[in-house]
Coordinates of C-alpha atoms in Angstrom, one line a residue:
Chain A
X1 CA 203.2 101.5 68.7
X2 CA 199.9 100.4 68.1
X3 CA 199.8 98.1 71.3
X4 CA 200.6 100.7 74.0
X5 CA 197.6 103.1 74.2
X6 CA 195.3 100.6 75.5
X7 CA 197.8 99.7 78.3
X8 CA 198.5 103.3 78.9
X9 CA 195.5 105.1 79.4
X10 CA 192.9 102.6 80.3
X11 CA 192.9 101.5 83.5
X12 CA 189.4 100.2 83.1
X13 CA 189.4 96.5 82.1
X14 CA 186.6 96.7 79.5
X15 CA 188.4 99.2 77.7
X16 CA 191.6 97.1 78.2
X17 CA 189.7 94.6 75.9
X18 CA 188.4 96.6 73.2
X19 CA 191.7 98.8 73.1
X20 CA 194.0 96.1 73.2
X21 CA 192.6 93.9 70.8
X22 CA 191.5 96.2 68.2
X23 CA 194.6 97.7 66.8
X24 CA 196.0 94.2 66.6
X25 CA 193.1 92.5 64.6
X26 CA 191.0 95.2 63.5
X27 CA 188.0 92.9 62.6
X28 CA 184.9 91.4 64.5
X29 CA 186.4 89.1 66.8
X30 CA 186.7 90.9 70.2
X31 CA 183.2 92.9 70.0
X32 CA 181.1 90.5 71.6
X33 CA 183.9 89.9 74.4
X34 CA 184.3 93.5 75.0
X35 CA 180.3 94.0 75.4
X36 CA 179.9 91.1 77.5
X37 CA 183.0 92.8 79.9
X38 CA 181.0 96.0 79.9
X39 CA 178.3 94.2 81.2
X40 CA 180.0 92.7 84.6
X41 CA 183.1 95.0 84.3
X42 CA 183.9 95.3 87.7
X43 CA 183.3 99.4 88.1
X44 CA 186.2 101.6 88.4
X45 CA 187.2 104.7 89.6
X46 CA 185.5 108.4 89.6
X47 CA 183.3 108.9 86.4
X48 CA 182.3 105.3 85.4
X49 CA 181.0 104.3 88.4
X50 CA 177.1 105.0 87.0
X51 CA 177.4 101.8 84.9
X52 CA 175.8 100.0 87.7
X53 CA 173.0 102.1 87.2
X54 CA 172.5 101.5 83.8
X55 CA 174.1 101.9 80.5
X56 CA 173.4 105.1 78.5
X57 CA 174.3 104.2 75.1
X58 CA 175.0 100.8 73.5
X59 CA 176.5 100.4 69.9
X60 CA 177.1 96.7 68.9
X61 CA 178.9 95.7 65.8
X62 CA 177.3 99.0 63.7
X63 CA 177.9 99.6 60.0
X64 CA 176.8 101.8 57.9
X65 CA 177.2 101.7 54.4
X66 CA 176.9 104.9 51.7
X67 CA 176.7 103.1 48.2
X68 CA 180.1 101.5 47.9
X69 CA 181.7 103.5 50.7
X70 CA 181.9 102.0 54.1
X71 CA 181.3 105.1 56.4
X72 CA 181.7 102.8 59.7
X73 CA 182.0 99.4 60.3
X74 CA 181.7 97.0 63.5
X75 CA 181.8 99.9 65.9
X76 CA 181.2 98.5 69.6
X77 CA 180.9 101.5 71.9
X78 CA 179.5 101.8 75.6
X79 CA 178.5 105.1 77.4
X80 CA 177.3 105.0 80.8
X81 CA 174.7 107.0 82.2
X82 CA 175.9 110.5 82.7
X83 CA 179.2 110.0 81.2
X84 CA 180.9 112.0 78.7
X85 CA 182.5 110.2 75.6
X86 CA 184.7 111.6 73.1
X87 CA 185.4 110.6 69.6
X88 CA 188.7 111.8 67.8
X89 CA 189.7 110.7 64.3
X90 CA 190.5 112.2 61.0
X91 CA 188.0 113.7 58.8
X92 CA 186.3 111.0 56.8
X93 CA 186.4 108.2 59.7
X94 CA 182.7 108.4 60.1
X95 CA 182.2 110.3 63.4
X96 CA 179.4 112.3 61.9
X97 CA 177.6 109.4 60.4
X98 CA 178.1 107.8 63.9
X99 CA 175.9 110.5 65.7
X100 CA 173.7 110.3 63.0
X101 CA 173.4 106.9 63.4
X102 CA 172.8 107.0 67.3
X103 CA 170.2 109.9 67.3
X104 CA 168.2 107.8 64.9
X105 CA 168.5 110.2 62.0
X106 CA 169.9 107.3 60.4
X107 CA 169.8 103.6 60.7
X108 CA 172.5 101.4 60.3
X109 CA 173.0 98.3 57.9
X110 CA 174.6 96.0 60.2
X111 CA 174.5 95.8 64.3
X112 CA 172.1 97.4 67.1
X113 CA 171.8 100.7 68.9
X114 CA 170.5 100.9 72.1
X115 CA 169.8 104.2 73.8
X116 CA 168.6 104.2 77.1
X117 CA 166.3 100.8 75.7
X118 CA 165.2 102.6 72.7
X119 CA 166.4 100.5 69.5
X120 CA 164.1 102.1 66.8
X121 CA 165.2 105.2 65.3
X122 CA 162.1 107.0 65.9
X123 CA 162.5 106.4 69.9
X124 CA 166.0 107.1 70.0
X125 CA 165.0 110.5 68.3
X126 CA 163.1 111.3 71.3
X127 CA 166.0 110.9 73.5
X128 CA 168.5 112.2 72.0
X129 CA 169.4 116.1 71.2
X130 CA 171.9 116.5 68.3
X131 CA 173.8 119.8 67.7
X132 CA 176.2 120.1 64.6
X133 CA 179.1 122.2 63.9
X134 CA 177.0 125.1 62.4
X135 CA 174.8 126.7 64.8
X136 CA 171.7 126.9 62.2
X137 CA 170.0 129.4 64.2
X138 CA 166.4 130.7 62.7
X139 CA 167.7 134.1 61.6
X140 CA 164.2 135.4 62.3
X141 CA 163.8 134.5 66.0
X142 CA 165.5 136.0 68.6
X143 CA 167.6 134.2 71.2
X144 CA 164.9 133.6 73.4
X145 CA 162.6 132.4 70.3
X146 CA 165.3 129.8 69.3
X147 CA 166.2 128.7 72.5
X148 CA 162.3 127.8 72.7
X149 CA 162.1 126.3 69.9
X150 CA 162.0 122.4 71.1
X151 CA 159.9 123.5 73.7
X152 CA 157.2 125.1 71.2
X153 CA 157.7 121.9 68.8
X154 CA 156.4 119.9 72.1
X155 CA 153.2 121.6 72.1
X156 CA 154.3 124.5 75.0
X157 CA 152.7 127.9 74.1
X158 CA 155.0 130.5 72.7
X159 CA 155.0 132.7 75.6
X160 CA 155.3 130.2 78.1
X161 CA 157.9 128.7 76.3
X162 CA 160.1 132.0 76.4
X163 CA 159.6 132.4 79.8
X164 CA 160.7 128.9 80.7
X165 CA 164.0 129.5 78.8
X166 CA 164.3 132.9 80.0
X167 CA 166.1 132.0 83.5
X168 CA 168.7 129.8 81.2
X169 CA 169.6 132.3 79.5
X170 CA 171.7 134.0 81.8
X171 CA 173.7 130.8 82.8
X172 CA 174.5 130.6 79.4
X173 CA 176.1 134.3 79.4
X174 CA 173.3 135.6 77.2
X175 CA 172.0 138.0 79.8
X176 CA 171.0 141.1 78.0
X177 CA 170.4 139.5 74.7
X178 CA 167.4 137.6 74.8
X179 CA 165.6 139.9 72.0
X180 CA 168.6 140.1 69.8
X181 CA 168.5 138.5 66.4
X182 CA 171.1 135.9 65.7
X183 CA 172.9 138.3 63.2
X184 CA 173.5 140.7 66.1
X185 CA 175.5 138.0 68.1
X186 CA 179.1 136.8 67.8
X187 CA 180.0 133.5 66.6
X188 CA 180.5 132.3 70.1
X189 CA 177.4 133.7 71.5
X190 CA 175.4 131.9 68.7
X191 CA 177.0 128.8 69.3
X192 CA 175.9 129.1 72.9
X193 CA 172.5 129.8 71.7
X194 CA 172.7 126.7 69.6
X195 CA 173.8 124.5 72.3
X196 CA 171.1 126.3 74.9
X197 CA 168.5 125.4 72.1
X198 CA 169.9 121.6 71.9
X199 CA 169.6 121.4 75.7
X200 CA 166.2 122.8 76.2
X201 CA 164.7 120.1 74.4
X202 CA 165.4 118.2 77.5
X203 CA 166.8 114.8 76.1
X204 CA 168.6 112.3 78.2
X205 CA 171.5 112.1 75.5
X206 CA 173.4 114.9 74.2
X207 CA 175.2 114.3 70.8
X208 CA 177.7 117.4 69.8
X209 CA 179.3 117.2 66.7
X210 CA 182.2 119.6 66.4
X211 CA 180.3 122.3 68.1
X212 CA 183.2 124.5 68.7
X213 CA 184.8 123.9 65.1
X214 CA 183.9 126.9 63.2
X215 CA 185.3 129.2 65.9
X216 CA 188.4 131.2 66.5
X217 CA 190.7 129.5 69.1
X218 CA 190.2 132.0 71.6
X219 CA 186.3 131.6 71.7
X220 CA 186.9 128.0 71.2
X221 CA 189.2 127.5 74.4
X222 CA 186.6 129.6 76.2
X223 CA 183.4 127.4 75.5
X224 CA 185.3 124.2 75.8
X225 CA 186.0 124.9 79.5
X226 CA 182.4 126.6 79.9
X227 CA 181.0 123.3 78.4
X228 CA 183.0 121.3 80.9
X229 CA 181.8 123.1 83.7
X230 CA 178.1 123.0 82.1
X231 CA 178.2 119.4 81.7
X232 CA 180.1 119.2 85.5
X233 CA 177.2 120.7 87.1
X234 CA 174.1 119.0 85.1
X235 CA 175.6 115.7 84.0
X236 CA 174.1 114.1 80.4
X237 CA 175.0 111.5 78.6
X238 CA 177.6 112.9 76.1
X239 CA 179.3 112.0 72.8
X240 CA 181.4 114.5 72.0
X241 CA 182.8 114.0 67.9
X242 CA 186.0 116.4 67.2
X243 CA 189.1 116.6 65.6
X244 CA 190.6 118.5 68.1
X245 CA 192.5 116.2 70.7
X246 CA 192.7 118.7 73.5
X247 CA 189.1 119.2 73.2
X248 CA 188.2 115.7 73.3
X249 CA 190.6 115.1 76.3
X250 CA 188.8 118.5 78.5
X251 CA 185.2 117.4 77.9
X252 CA 185.4 113.6 77.6
X253 CA 185.9 111.3 80.3
X254 CA 186.6 108.5 78.0
X255 CA 188.1 109.4 74.4
X256 CA 187.7 106.9 71.4
X257 CA 190.3 107.1 68.4
X258 CA 188.8 106.2 65.0
X259 CA 190.4 105.1 61.9
X260 CA 189.4 106.3 58.3
X261 CA 187.7 104.4 55.7
X262 CA 185.8 102.3 57.0
X263 CA 185.5 104.0 60.4
X264 CA 186.6 101.5 62.9
X265 CA 187.6 102.2 66.7
X266 CA 190.8 101.9 66.9
X267 CA 191.7 102.4 70.7
X268 CA 189.9 103.7 74.2
X269 CA 191.5 106.0 76.7
X270 CA 190.1 106.8 80.1
X271 CA 190.6 110.3 81.2
X272 CA 191.5 110.9 84.7
X273 CA 191.7 114.7 85.4
X274 CA 191.2 116.7 88.5
X275 CA 187.6 118.0 88.2
X276 CA 188.1 121.3 89.7
X277 CA 191.2 122.4 87.4
X278 CA 190.8 125.3 84.9
X279 CA 191.6 124.7 81.4
X280 CA 195.0 126.3 81.4
X281 CA 195.8 123.9 84.4
X282 CA 194.1 120.6 82.8
X283 CA 196.2 121.2 79.4
X284 CA 199.8 121.4 81.6
X285 CA 198.7 118.4 83.6
X286 CA 201.5 115.4 83.0
X287 CA 198.5 113.1 82.1
X288 CA 197.0 115.3 80.0
X289 CA 199.9 116.0 77.8
X290 CA 200.9 112.2 78.0
X291 CA 197.3 111.5 76.6
X292 CA 197.5 114.0 74.2
X293 CA 200.6 113.1 72.6
X294 CA 199.7 109.7 72.9
X295 CA 196.4 109.9 71.1
X296 CA 198.3 112.4 68.4
X297 CA 201.0 109.9 67.6
X298 CA 198.4 107.3 67.0
X299 CA 196.2 109.6 64.9
X300 CA 199.4 110.1 62.9
X301 CA 199.5 106.3 62.2
X302 CA 196.0 106.1 61.8
X303 CA 195.7 108.5 58.8
Chain B
X1 CA 182.3 137.0 81.1
X2 CA 181.4 137.2 77.5
X3 CA 178.6 139.6 78.2
X4 CA 181.3 142.6 78.7
X5 CA 183.3 141.5 75.8
X6 CA 180.7 141.2 73.1
X7 CA 178.6 144.4 73.9
X8 CA 180.5 147.1 72.6
X9 CA 181.0 144.9 69.7
X10 CA 177.3 144.3 69.2
X11 CA 176.1 148.1 69.3
X12 CA 179.2 149.0 66.6
X13 CA 177.4 146.6 64.1
X14 CA 173.9 148.2 64.7
X15 CA 174.8 151.8 65.4
X16 CA 176.0 152.8 62.1
X17 CA 172.6 151.2 60.0
X18 CA 170.9 153.5 61.6
X19 CA 172.1 156.9 61.3
X20 CA 171.7 158.6 58.2
X21 CA 169.4 156.1 56.6
X22 CA 167.8 158.9 54.9
X23 CA 170.4 160.5 53.4
X24 CA 171.5 157.0 52.1
X25 CA 168.0 156.7 50.5
X26 CA 168.2 159.8 48.7
X27 CA 171.6 158.8 47.4
X28 CA 170.5 155.6 46.3
X29 CA 167.2 157.2 44.5
X30 CA 169.6 160.0 42.5
X31 CA 170.5 157.8 39.7
X32 CA 167.1 156.9 39.0
X33 CA 166.0 160.5 39.2
X34 CA 169.1 161.4 36.7
X35 CA 168.1 158.9 34.1
X36 CA 164.2 160.2 34.4
X37 CA 165.3 163.8 33.8
X38 CA 167.3 162.7 31.0
X39 CA 164.7 160.7 28.9
X40 CA 162.1 163.5 29.8
X41 CA 164.6 166.4 28.3
X42 CA 165.3 164.1 25.3
X43 CA 161.4 163.5 24.8
X44 CA 160.7 167.1 25.0
X45 CA 163.6 168.0 22.7
X46 CA 162.1 165.3 20.0
X47 CA 158.7 166.4 20.7
X48 CA 159.5 170.0 20.2
X49 CA 162.3 170.8 17.8
X50 CA 162.0 168.1 15.4
X51 CA 158.4 168.9 14.6
X52 CA 157.2 165.5 15.6
X53 CA 153.1 165.9 15.6
X54 CA 151.1 165.7 18.9
X55 CA 149.2 162.5 17.7
X56 CA 152.5 160.6 17.3
X57 CA 154.5 161.8 20.1
X58 CA 153.0 164.4 22.3
X59 CA 155.0 166.6 24.3
X60 CA 155.5 165.8 28.1
X61 CA 153.8 169.0 28.8
X62 CA 150.9 168.3 26.7
X63 CA 150.1 164.8 28.2
X64 CA 150.4 166.6 31.7
X65 CA 147.9 169.2 30.7
X66 CA 145.4 166.5 29.3
X67 CA 145.9 164.4 32.2
X68 CA 145.1 167.6 34.4
X69 CA 142.0 168.5 32.2
X70 CA 140.7 165.2 31.9
X71 CA 141.3 164.2 35.5
X72 CA 137.8 164.9 37.0
X73 CA 136.0 163.9 33.8
X74 CA 137.6 160.7 32.6
X75 CA 140.8 159.9 34.3
X76 CA 139.9 159.5 37.9
X77 CA 137.0 157.4 37.7
X78 CA 139.1 155.2 35.5
X79 CA 141.9 155.0 37.3
X80 CA 139.6 154.1 40.2
X81 CA 138.2 151.2 38.4
X82 CA 141.5 150.3 37.3
X83 CA 143.2 150.3 40.7
X84 CA 140.7 148.2 42.1
X85 CA 141.1 145.6 39.6
X86 CA 145.0 145.5 40.1
X87 CA 144.8 145.7 43.7
X88 CA 142.0 143.0 44.4
X89 CA 143.6 140.8 41.4
X90 CA 146.8 141.1 42.8
X91 CA 145.5 140.0 46.8
X92 CA 143.8 137.3 44.8
X93 CA 146.7 135.7 43.1
X94 CA 148.8 136.1 46.4
X95 CA 146.1 134.0 48.1
X96 CA 146.0 131.5 45.4
X97 CA 149.9 131.1 44.7
X98 CA 150.2 130.6 48.6
X99 CA 147.5 127.6 48.4
X100 CA 149.6 126.1 45.4
X101 CA 152.9 126.6 46.4
X102 CA 152.0 125.1 50.2
X103 CA 150.1 122.2 48.4
X104 CA 153.0 121.7 46.2
X105 CA 155.7 122.0 48.6
X106 CA 153.9 119.1 51.1
X107 CA 153.3 116.4 48.5
X108 CA 155.6 115.2 45.9
X109 CA 152.4 113.5 44.1
X110 CA 150.4 116.9 43.9
X111 CA 153.8 118.5 43.0
X112 CA 154.2 116.2 40.1
X113 CA 150.6 116.3 38.9
X114 CA 150.2 120.1 39.2
X115 CA 153.1 121.7 38.2
X116 CA 153.1 121.1 34.5
X117 CA 149.5 122.2 34.7
X118 CA 150.9 125.8 36.1
X119 CA 153.7 126.0 33.4
X120 CA 151.0 125.1 30.7
X121 CA 148.7 128.0 32.3
X122 CA 151.4 130.6 31.6
X123 CA 151.5 129.6 27.7
X124 CA 147.8 130.1 27.5
X125 CA 147.9 133.3 25.2
X126 CA 145.6 135.9 27.5
X127 CA 144.7 138.3 24.5
X128 CA 142.4 135.3 23.2
X129 CA 141.5 133.9 26.6
X130 CA 140.3 137.5 28.0
X131 CA 137.5 138.2 25.1
X132 CA 136.2 134.4 26.2
X133 CA 136.1 135.6 29.8
X134 CA 134.3 138.6 29.1
X135 CA 131.5 136.6 27.1
X136 CA 131.3 134.4 29.9
X137 CA 131.2 136.7 32.8
X138 CA 130.0 140.3 31.0
X139 CA 131.5 143.7 31.4
X140 CA 132.0 142.8 35.4
X141 CA 135.0 142.8 37.3
X142 CA 135.3 139.5 37.2
X143 CA 137.4 138.9 34.1
X144 CA 139.7 141.4 34.9
X145 CA 140.4 139.8 38.3
X146 CA 140.8 136.4 36.6
X147 CA 143.3 137.7 33.9
X148 CA 145.3 139.7 36.6
X149 CA 145.4 136.4 38.8
X150 CA 146.2 134.4 35.5
X151 CA 149.5 136.6 34.9
X152 CA 150.5 137.1 38.4
X153 CA 150.3 134.0 40.5
X154 CA 152.7 132.3 38.5
X155 CA 156.1 134.1 39.8
X156 CA 154.8 133.8 43.2
X157 CA 154.2 130.4 43.3
X158 CA 157.3 129.6 41.8
X159 CA 159.6 131.8 44.0
X160 CA 157.5 130.1 47.2
X161 CA 158.4 126.7 46.2
X162 CA 161.9 127.6 46.0
X163 CA 161.7 129.2 49.1
X164 CA 160.1 126.6 50.9
X165 CA 162.6 124.2 49.6
X166 CA 165.6 126.3 50.4
X167 CA 166.1 125.1 53.9
X168 CA 169.5 124.1 54.8
X169 CA 168.8 119.9 55.2
X170 CA 171.0 119.6 58.2
X171 CA 168.3 122.5 60.2
X172 CA 165.8 120.0 59.0
X173 CA 167.6 117.3 60.6
X174 CA 167.9 119.5 63.8
X175 CA 164.1 120.2 63.7
X176 CA 163.7 116.5 64.3
X177 CA 166.0 115.8 66.9
X178 CA 164.0 119.0 68.9
X179 CA 160.8 117.2 68.3
X180 CA 159.6 118.9 65.4
X181 CA 157.0 117.3 63.1
X182 CA 156.2 117.7 59.5
X183 CA 153.7 120.7 60.6
X184 CA 156.1 122.4 63.3
X185 CA 158.8 122.2 60.6
X186 CA 156.8 123.9 58.0
X187 CA 155.2 126.4 60.2
X188 CA 158.3 127.6 62.3
X189 CA 161.1 126.7 59.6
X190 CA 160.2 126.6 56.0
X191 CA 157.6 129.1 55.8
X192 CA 159.4 131.8 57.6
X193 CA 162.5 131.1 55.4
X194 CA 160.3 130.8 52.2
X195 CA 159.0 134.7 53.0
X196 CA 162.3 136.6 51.4
X197 CA 161.7 134.8 48.2
X198 CA 157.8 135.0 48.3
X199 CA 158.3 138.5 48.3
X200 CA 160.4 138.4 45.2
X201 CA 157.8 136.6 43.5
X202 CA 155.3 139.3 44.4
X203 CA 157.7 142.0 43.5
X204 CA 157.5 140.4 40.1
X205 CA 153.8 140.2 40.0
X206 CA 153.6 143.5 41.3
X207 CA 154.8 144.9 38.2
X208 CA 152.5 142.7 35.8
X209 CA 149.3 143.4 37.4
X210 CA 148.8 146.5 36.0
X211 CA 149.1 144.8 32.5
X212 CA 146.6 141.9 33.3
X213 CA 144.1 144.8 34.1
X214 CA 144.5 146.3 30.9
X215 CA 144.1 143.2 29.1
X216 CA 141.1 142.1 30.9
X217 CA 139.4 145.8 30.1
X218 CA 140.6 145.8 26.5
X219 CA 138.6 142.7 26.2
X220 CA 135.4 144.3 27.2
X221 CA 134.8 146.8 29.7
X222 CA 132.4 150.1 30.1
X223 CA 135.5 152.0 32.3
X224 CA 138.9 151.9 33.4
X225 CA 142.0 153.0 31.9
X226 CA 142.2 150.3 29.4
X227 CA 138.5 151.6 28.3
X228 CA 139.9 154.9 28.0
X229 CA 143.0 154.1 25.9
X230 CA 140.9 152.1 23.8
X231 CA 138.3 155.0 23.3
X232 CA 141.2 157.5 22.6
X233 CA 143.5 155.8 20.1
X234 CA 140.8 156.1 17.2
X235 CA 140.1 159.6 18.1
X236 CA 144.4 160.1 18.1
X237 CA 143.8 161.2 21.4
X238 CA 147.5 160.4 21.9
X239 CA 148.2 162.4 24.9
X240 CA 145.6 161.0 27.0
X241 CA 146.8 157.4 26.1
X242 CA 150.2 158.5 27.1
X243 CA 148.7 160.0 30.5
X244 CA 146.7 156.5 31.3
X245 CA 150.1 154.8 30.5
X246 CA 152.0 157.2 33.1
X247 CA 149.3 156.5 35.5
X248 CA 149.4 152.6 35.0
X249 CA 153.3 153.1 35.3
X250 CA 152.8 154.9 38.6
X251 CA 150.8 152.1 39.8
X252 CA 152.9 149.2 39.0
X253 CA 155.9 151.1 40.8
X254 CA 153.8 152.1 44.1
X255 CA 152.7 148.6 44.4
X256 CA 156.1 147.5 44.0
X257 CA 157.6 149.8 46.5
X258 CA 154.4 148.7 49.0
X259 CA 155.6 144.9 48.3
X260 CA 159.0 145.9 49.5
X261 CA 157.8 148.0 52.5
X262 CA 156.0 145.2 53.8
X263 CA 159.0 142.6 53.3
X264 CA 161.1 145.0 55.5
X265 CA 158.4 145.2 58.3
X266 CA 157.7 141.3 58.3
X267 CA 161.1 140.1 57.7
X268 CA 163.8 142.6 58.7
X269 CA 166.3 140.0 59.4
X270 CA 166.3 138.9 55.6
X271 CA 167.8 142.6 54.6
X272 CA 171.1 141.3 56.7
X273 CA 173.4 140.2 53.7
X274 CA 171.3 141.7 50.9
X275 CA 172.5 145.3 51.5

């Protein structure tokens, strides 16, 4: 069964390489080949088109070891500019480690990470915004103050920073709550403030680590749809880590499946869903259900 | 969509907290008042009915009348002198403690170098050091301020350092991705996060401050509540001693309450979850 995912879900040739070869021999072998294919790859349909205008993220042969534990190993990934990648995998597969590596909070033991040309961790930090599962809002700052945090860090005066984020608040469904403190907000709203804070930093790359993992399912569904439209309206190079396959398919234009200990990429799928569809329509879309079942069974095999 | 959904929930959260705050405050103060009344009754019973002489345990009413009659003569000025020492010493200890706490937080080397010294400073017997300070500085306010500061700064330092270090490491990582350098992180995240524990340290210090002032006055002074006590004890004016003690107690409680009120004003968010 491990051979099927690549063949079915991946019309792009570069992914076909990685996807097909990795399950067979999960070693280093195909890595350079896949990277090469990415460079010359004939651009396929729709969302992958910006490849021509430059690669957003490129990871090659990335490994990270903590003491005796190999967190991730031999990871090759490519995310075209302004496209969205989802990473799914069982817990402990190094998804979060991978995000920390990409955004420059951590350095890999092996391999290179290129974020829009930046390879050192300090430069990567300047290009990446990272949003963890918990909202981690500052309890003493109101909604505007929390959202404006990055601007203040960048040297903008407090009042100016607040004014600059004020117009965004409405788009995030937070109008009327500008002066509320985090403890006065619902979980979904807090998460939206956290996302707003991440976006306001103005980074080219968004790294989302299970952003809705702590929310109830209704709020989560709501925010998934909202995030999808938000990213459609204002595309950013995005990597989403999740253990929710539906979420991965809804938000990602490509889905990467990882295995646990050591974390490796097992398969990649390209998602082609109608852009306009609502979440409920998409979930019932035949391609969606097919991909979901395929990824789920793959995850079962991997765990 | 969510705006309309969440609004009623939000108002439901804040509404009950505001109504009946005063009555809740009175209800919370009731047990303390009850215990005070019981202690006062026992005190009166012992001093009046069991024939305990006034110079051993004066009755509350004699303490009260002594306090009234000696107020304008000795107690008023003594209270003023001591209050000044307590207040200024307390402020000084806060300033010094915050400087030390931030210095210790910002550098591991400084922390390793200075922390043992700080702990050592708490082992210095104040009773012995106070007279030495009085010799050095004379009967001025300076030795009293030093003694008060020496006693008070430590709990503030320890609590503030703990508060500064209490920030969620993941939040510190988020700050790094939000272009926050060390100074920005200290100013916008760590310092505000440390405020509640800093206030905890200040509350402890507030109860020590009057003791420090009395220690300082015992070592050498010409006025103050400690001075009044030294004069009163050999003359067996025990009621006056107790009157001075009660004034000191009230001062400590008032200082404690003042710190708590200040905390509520400065960090209202901290009361959430502390209720």
